[in-house]
C-alpha positions as semicolon CSV with decimal commas, in nm:
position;residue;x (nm);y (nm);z (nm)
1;X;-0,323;-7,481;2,592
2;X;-0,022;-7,218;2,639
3;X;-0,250;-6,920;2,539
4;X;-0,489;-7,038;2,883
5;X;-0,214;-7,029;3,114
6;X;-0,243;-6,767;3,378
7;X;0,073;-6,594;3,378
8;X;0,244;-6,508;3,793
9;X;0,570;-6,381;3,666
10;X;0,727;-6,193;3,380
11;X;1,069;-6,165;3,262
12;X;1,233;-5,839;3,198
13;X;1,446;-5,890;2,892
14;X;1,582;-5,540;3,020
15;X;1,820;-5,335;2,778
16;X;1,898;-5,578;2,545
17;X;1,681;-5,875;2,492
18;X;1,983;-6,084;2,614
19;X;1,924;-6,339;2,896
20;X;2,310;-6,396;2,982
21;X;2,476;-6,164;3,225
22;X;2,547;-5,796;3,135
23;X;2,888;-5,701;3,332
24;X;2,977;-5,335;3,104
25;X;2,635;-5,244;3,112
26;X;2,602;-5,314;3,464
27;X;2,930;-5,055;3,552
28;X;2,782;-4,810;3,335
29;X;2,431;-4,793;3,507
30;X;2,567;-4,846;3,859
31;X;2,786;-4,561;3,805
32;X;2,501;-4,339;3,710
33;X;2,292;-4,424;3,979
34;X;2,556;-4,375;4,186
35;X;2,560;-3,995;4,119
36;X;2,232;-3,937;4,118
37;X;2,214;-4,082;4,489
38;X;2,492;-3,868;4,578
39;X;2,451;-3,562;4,431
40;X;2,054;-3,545;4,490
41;X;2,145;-3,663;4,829
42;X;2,359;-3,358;4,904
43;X;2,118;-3,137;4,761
44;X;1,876;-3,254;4,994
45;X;2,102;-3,252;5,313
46;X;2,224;-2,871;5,243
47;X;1,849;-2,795;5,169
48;X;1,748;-2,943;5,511
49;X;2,034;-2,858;5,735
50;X;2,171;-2,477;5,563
51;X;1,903;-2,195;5,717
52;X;1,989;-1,975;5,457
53;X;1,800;-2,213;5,186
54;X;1,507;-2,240;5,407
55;X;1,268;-2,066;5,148
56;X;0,975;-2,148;4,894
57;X;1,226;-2,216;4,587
58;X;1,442;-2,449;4,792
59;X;1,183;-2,668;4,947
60;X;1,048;-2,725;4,603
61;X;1,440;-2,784;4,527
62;X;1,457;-3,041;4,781
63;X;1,150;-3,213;4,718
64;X;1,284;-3,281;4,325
65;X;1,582;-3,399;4,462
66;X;1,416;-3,641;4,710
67;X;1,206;-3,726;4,388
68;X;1,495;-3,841;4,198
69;X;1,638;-4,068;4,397
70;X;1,308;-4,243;4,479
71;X;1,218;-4,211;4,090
72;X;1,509;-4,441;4,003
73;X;1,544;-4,619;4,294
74;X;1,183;-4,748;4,174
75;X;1,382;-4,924;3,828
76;X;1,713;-4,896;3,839
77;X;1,835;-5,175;4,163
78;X;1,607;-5,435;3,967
79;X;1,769;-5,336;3,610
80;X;2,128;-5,395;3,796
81;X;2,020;-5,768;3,946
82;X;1,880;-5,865;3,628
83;X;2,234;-5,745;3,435
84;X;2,396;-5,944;3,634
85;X;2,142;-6,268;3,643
86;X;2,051;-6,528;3,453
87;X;1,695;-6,548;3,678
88;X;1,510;-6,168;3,518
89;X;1,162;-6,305;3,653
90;X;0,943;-6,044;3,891
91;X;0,608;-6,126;4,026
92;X;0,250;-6,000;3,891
93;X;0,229;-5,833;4,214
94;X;0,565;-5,663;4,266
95;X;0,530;-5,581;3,836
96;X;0,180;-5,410;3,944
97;X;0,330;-5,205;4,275
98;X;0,687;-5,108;4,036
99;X;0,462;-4,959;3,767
100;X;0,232;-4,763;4,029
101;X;0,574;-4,637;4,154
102;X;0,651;-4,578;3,853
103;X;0,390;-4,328;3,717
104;X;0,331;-4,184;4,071
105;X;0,661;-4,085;4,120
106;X;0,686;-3,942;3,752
107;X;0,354;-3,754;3,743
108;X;0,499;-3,589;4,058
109;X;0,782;-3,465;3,898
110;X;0,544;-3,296;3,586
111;X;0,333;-3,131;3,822
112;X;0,608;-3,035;4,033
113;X;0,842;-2,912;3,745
114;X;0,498;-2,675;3,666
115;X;0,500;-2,533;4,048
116;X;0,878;-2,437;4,094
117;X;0,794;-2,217;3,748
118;X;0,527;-2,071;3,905
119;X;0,700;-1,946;4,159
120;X;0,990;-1,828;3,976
121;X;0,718;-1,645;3,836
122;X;0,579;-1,510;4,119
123;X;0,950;-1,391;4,264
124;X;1,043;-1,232;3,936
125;X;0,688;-1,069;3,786
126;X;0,552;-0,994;4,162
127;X;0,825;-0,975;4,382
128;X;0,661;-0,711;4,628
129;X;0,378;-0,974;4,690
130;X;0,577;-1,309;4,680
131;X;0,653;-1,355;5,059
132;X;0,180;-1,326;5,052
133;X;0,151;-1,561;4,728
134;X;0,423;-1,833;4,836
135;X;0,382;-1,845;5,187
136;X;0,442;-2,160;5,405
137;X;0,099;-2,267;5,429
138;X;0,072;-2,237;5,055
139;X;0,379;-2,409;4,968
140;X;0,356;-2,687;5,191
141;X;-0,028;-2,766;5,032
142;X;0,108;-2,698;4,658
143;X;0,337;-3,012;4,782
144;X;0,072;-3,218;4,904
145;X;-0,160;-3,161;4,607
146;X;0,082;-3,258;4,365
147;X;0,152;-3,571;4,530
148;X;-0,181;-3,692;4,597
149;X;-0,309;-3,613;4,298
150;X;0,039;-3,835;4,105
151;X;-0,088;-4,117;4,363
152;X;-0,402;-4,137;4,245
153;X;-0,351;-4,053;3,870
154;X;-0,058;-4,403;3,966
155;X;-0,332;-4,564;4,121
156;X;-0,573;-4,536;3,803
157;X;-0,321;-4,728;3,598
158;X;-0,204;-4,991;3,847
159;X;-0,593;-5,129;3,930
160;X;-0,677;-5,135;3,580
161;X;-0,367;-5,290;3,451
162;X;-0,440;-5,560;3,721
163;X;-0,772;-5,622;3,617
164;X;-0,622;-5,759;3,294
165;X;-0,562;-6,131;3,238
166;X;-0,246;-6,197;3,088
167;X;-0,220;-6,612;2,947
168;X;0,041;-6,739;2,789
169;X;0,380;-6,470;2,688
170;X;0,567;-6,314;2,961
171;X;0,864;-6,176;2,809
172;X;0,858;-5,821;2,894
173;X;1,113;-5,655;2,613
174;X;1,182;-5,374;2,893
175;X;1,413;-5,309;3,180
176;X;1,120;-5,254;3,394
177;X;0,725;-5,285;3,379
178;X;0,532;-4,995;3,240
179;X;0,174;-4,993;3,102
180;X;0,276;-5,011;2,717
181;X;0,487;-5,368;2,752
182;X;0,224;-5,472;2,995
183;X;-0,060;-5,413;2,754
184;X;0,132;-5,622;2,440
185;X;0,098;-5,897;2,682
186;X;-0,259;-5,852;2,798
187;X;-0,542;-6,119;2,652
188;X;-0,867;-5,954;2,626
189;X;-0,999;-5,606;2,514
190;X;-0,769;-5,294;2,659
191;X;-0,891;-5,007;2,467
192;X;-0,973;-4,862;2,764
193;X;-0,635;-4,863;2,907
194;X;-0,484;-4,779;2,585
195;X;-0,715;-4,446;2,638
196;X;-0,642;-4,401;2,969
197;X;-0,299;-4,396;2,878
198;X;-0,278;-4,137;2,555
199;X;-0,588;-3,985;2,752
200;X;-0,506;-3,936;3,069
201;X;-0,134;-3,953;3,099
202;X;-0,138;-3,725;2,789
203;X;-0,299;-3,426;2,983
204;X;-0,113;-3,508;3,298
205;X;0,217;-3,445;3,112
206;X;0,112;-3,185;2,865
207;X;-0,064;-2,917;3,076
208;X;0,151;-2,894;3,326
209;X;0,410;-2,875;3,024
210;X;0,189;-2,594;2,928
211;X;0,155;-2,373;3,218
212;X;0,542;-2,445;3,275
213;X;0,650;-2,282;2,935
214;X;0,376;-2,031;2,992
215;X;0,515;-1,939;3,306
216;X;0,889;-1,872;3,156
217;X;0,721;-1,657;2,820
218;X;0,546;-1,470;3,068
219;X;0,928;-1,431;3,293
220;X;1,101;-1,391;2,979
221;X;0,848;-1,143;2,828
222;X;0,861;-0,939;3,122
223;X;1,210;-0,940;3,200
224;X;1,302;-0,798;2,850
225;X;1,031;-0,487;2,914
226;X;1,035;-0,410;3,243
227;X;1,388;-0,461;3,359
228;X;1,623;-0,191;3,235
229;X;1,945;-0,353;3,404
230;X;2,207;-0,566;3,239
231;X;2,344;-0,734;3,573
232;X;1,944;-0,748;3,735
233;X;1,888;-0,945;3,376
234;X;2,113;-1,149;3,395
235;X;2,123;-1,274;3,719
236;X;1,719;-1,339;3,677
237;X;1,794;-1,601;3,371
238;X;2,072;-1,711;3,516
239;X;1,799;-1,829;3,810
240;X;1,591;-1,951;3,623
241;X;1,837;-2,159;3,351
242;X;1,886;-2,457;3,554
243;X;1,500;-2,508;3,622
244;X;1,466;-2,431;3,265
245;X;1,719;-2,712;3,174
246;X;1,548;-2,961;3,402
247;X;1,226;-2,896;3,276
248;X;1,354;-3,002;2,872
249;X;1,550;-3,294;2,956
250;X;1,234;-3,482;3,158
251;X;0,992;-3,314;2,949
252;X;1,125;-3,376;2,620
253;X;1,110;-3,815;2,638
254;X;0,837;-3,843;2,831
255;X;0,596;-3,606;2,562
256;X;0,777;-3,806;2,284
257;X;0,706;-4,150;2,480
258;X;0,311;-4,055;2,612
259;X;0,190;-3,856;2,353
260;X;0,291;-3,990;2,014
261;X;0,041;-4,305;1,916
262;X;0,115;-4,634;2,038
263;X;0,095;-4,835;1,740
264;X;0,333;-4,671;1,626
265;X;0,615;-4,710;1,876
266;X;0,903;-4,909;1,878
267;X;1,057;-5,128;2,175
268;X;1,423;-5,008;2,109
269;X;1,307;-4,640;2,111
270;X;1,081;-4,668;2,425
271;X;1,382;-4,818;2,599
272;X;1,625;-4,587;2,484
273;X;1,389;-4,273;2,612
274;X;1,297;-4,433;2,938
275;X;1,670;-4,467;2,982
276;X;1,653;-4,098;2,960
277;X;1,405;-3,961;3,165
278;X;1,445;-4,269;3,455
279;X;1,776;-4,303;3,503
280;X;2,013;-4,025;3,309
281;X;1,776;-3,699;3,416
282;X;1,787;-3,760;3,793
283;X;2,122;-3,845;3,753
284;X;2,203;-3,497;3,583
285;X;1,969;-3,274;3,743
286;X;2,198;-3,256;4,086
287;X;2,467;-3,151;3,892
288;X;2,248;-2,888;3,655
289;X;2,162;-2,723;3,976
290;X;2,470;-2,707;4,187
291;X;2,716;-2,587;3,829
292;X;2,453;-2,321;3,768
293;X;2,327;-2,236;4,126
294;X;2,542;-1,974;4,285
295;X;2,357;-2,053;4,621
296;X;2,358;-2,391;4,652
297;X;2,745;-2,404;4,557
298;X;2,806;-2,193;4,821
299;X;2,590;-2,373;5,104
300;X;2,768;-2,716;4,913
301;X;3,147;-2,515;5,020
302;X;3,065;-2,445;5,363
303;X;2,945;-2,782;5,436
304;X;3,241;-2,949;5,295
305;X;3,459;-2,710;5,473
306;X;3,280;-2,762;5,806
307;X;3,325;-3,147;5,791
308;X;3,663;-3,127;5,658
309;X;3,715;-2,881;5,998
310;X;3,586;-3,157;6,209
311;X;3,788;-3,440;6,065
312;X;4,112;-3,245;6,120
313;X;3,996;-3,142;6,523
């Protein structure tokens, strides 16, 4: 009779399958997310409010930064309730809308990851013809492409994951839901979503993985041949390291967690890499950017100086 019961909640075992309160692991992830809100948030603000940043590369900037906080705002508050609680339950509904989150915010990331290389490419391989190629008009729609096509890609995986019965188990051995827990759970046939998933979310990480490192051979290639200056070399990598860094550390778990086989995955290592990619990465891109960006250290210094101007006046 247990297997026929339709299941309303699940429990997120989170972390650890423990069901007792988590205090040190609850410090540790608050303080994370705590600098990820901050330092993506000041990215953001100097992006928006410093003229001098007002071009193609730093409203792509600001758009990954507003993407990282909403990426683990989307897991990370409900991990830090359930460390602390003895009550880990979430609905069916609100476990449907975090995973559609979930993806849509992620895909967006991939794809736009694949753009800011493009037009690194474009200001370092065509620089005559970059202010044409990356115009306003053309930035602005990259933007809106990306995200509608992550929403609907999200949108894919959230209706048919709902269209799934689930009866009986509801223990969820993850700190938030995602289609691979979900589908353990599921009673009835989900090959298709099992090939939607290595499928689909397969090509939506891997070619704009692609065209990304295809971008920077093409950079890299053409640096080395055309560019006969030491100091015009080196500030061109130097540009393009912390993209380059951001680009491994999401890519890197989320290939390993998408593309490998599901059967033969294991619970601890899918935790352990969606640690990574949802709540370390956004956490560490801020500070990738503003150790390595020259420009956005600077526009960082003059707010800071303005404010601490105003505060003594």
């Amino acid at each position: 009779m247990l297997n026929q019961t339709s299941v309303t909640e699940f429990i997120l075992l989170g972390v650890r399958d423990i069901q007792g309160p988590q205090p040190f692991l609850f410090a540790i992830f608050f303080t994370i997310y705590f600098v990820n809100i901050t330092g993506n948030g000041a990215i953001l603000m100097i992006v928006i409010l410093d003229p001098r940043l007002h071009s193609p590369m730093y409203f792509f900037l600001g758009n990954l930064a507003c993407l990282d906080i909403s990426y683990s705002t989307v897991t990370v508050p409900k991990m830090l309730e359930n460390l602390l609680s003895t009550n880990k339950a979430i609905s069916l509904l609100g476990c449907i809308t975090q995973l559609h989150f979930f993806h849509f915010l992620g895909t967006t990331e991939s794809l736009l990851l694949a753009v800011m290389a493009f037009d690194r490419f474009v200001a370092i391989c065509r620089p005559l013809h970059y202010s044409v190629i990356m115009n306003w008009q053309v930035c602005i729609l990259m933007a809106v492409t990306i995200w509608t096509i992550a929403f609907l890609h999200a949108l894919l995986h959230s209706v048919m994951t709902s269209r799934l019965s689930f009866c009986g188990l509801n223990h969820i051995h993850h700190f938030f839901c995602d289609v691979k827990p979900l589908l353990e759970l599921a009673c009835g046939n989900t090959e298709l979503n099992l090939w939607l998933l290595n499928t689909v979310t397969g090509t939506i990480a891997s070619v704009p993985f692609f065209l990304t490192f295809l971008s920077y051979f093409y950079i890299i290639t053409y640096l080395f041949l055309k560019t006969r200056s030491c100091s015009m070399l080196h500030k061109a990598l130097s540009t393009c390291a912390s993209h380059f860094m951001v680009v491994v550390l999401f890519y890197a778990p989320v290939l390993f967690t998408y593309i490998r086989p599901t059967s033969g995955s294991s619970l601890d290592q899918d935790r352990i890499i969606a640690i990574m990619y949802s709540v370390v990465t956004p956490a560490l891109n801020p500070l990738i950017y503003t150790l390595r960006n020259k420009e956005v250290r600077s526009a960082l210094n003059r707010k800071v100086r303005r404010c601490l101007l105003l505060e003594e006046i």
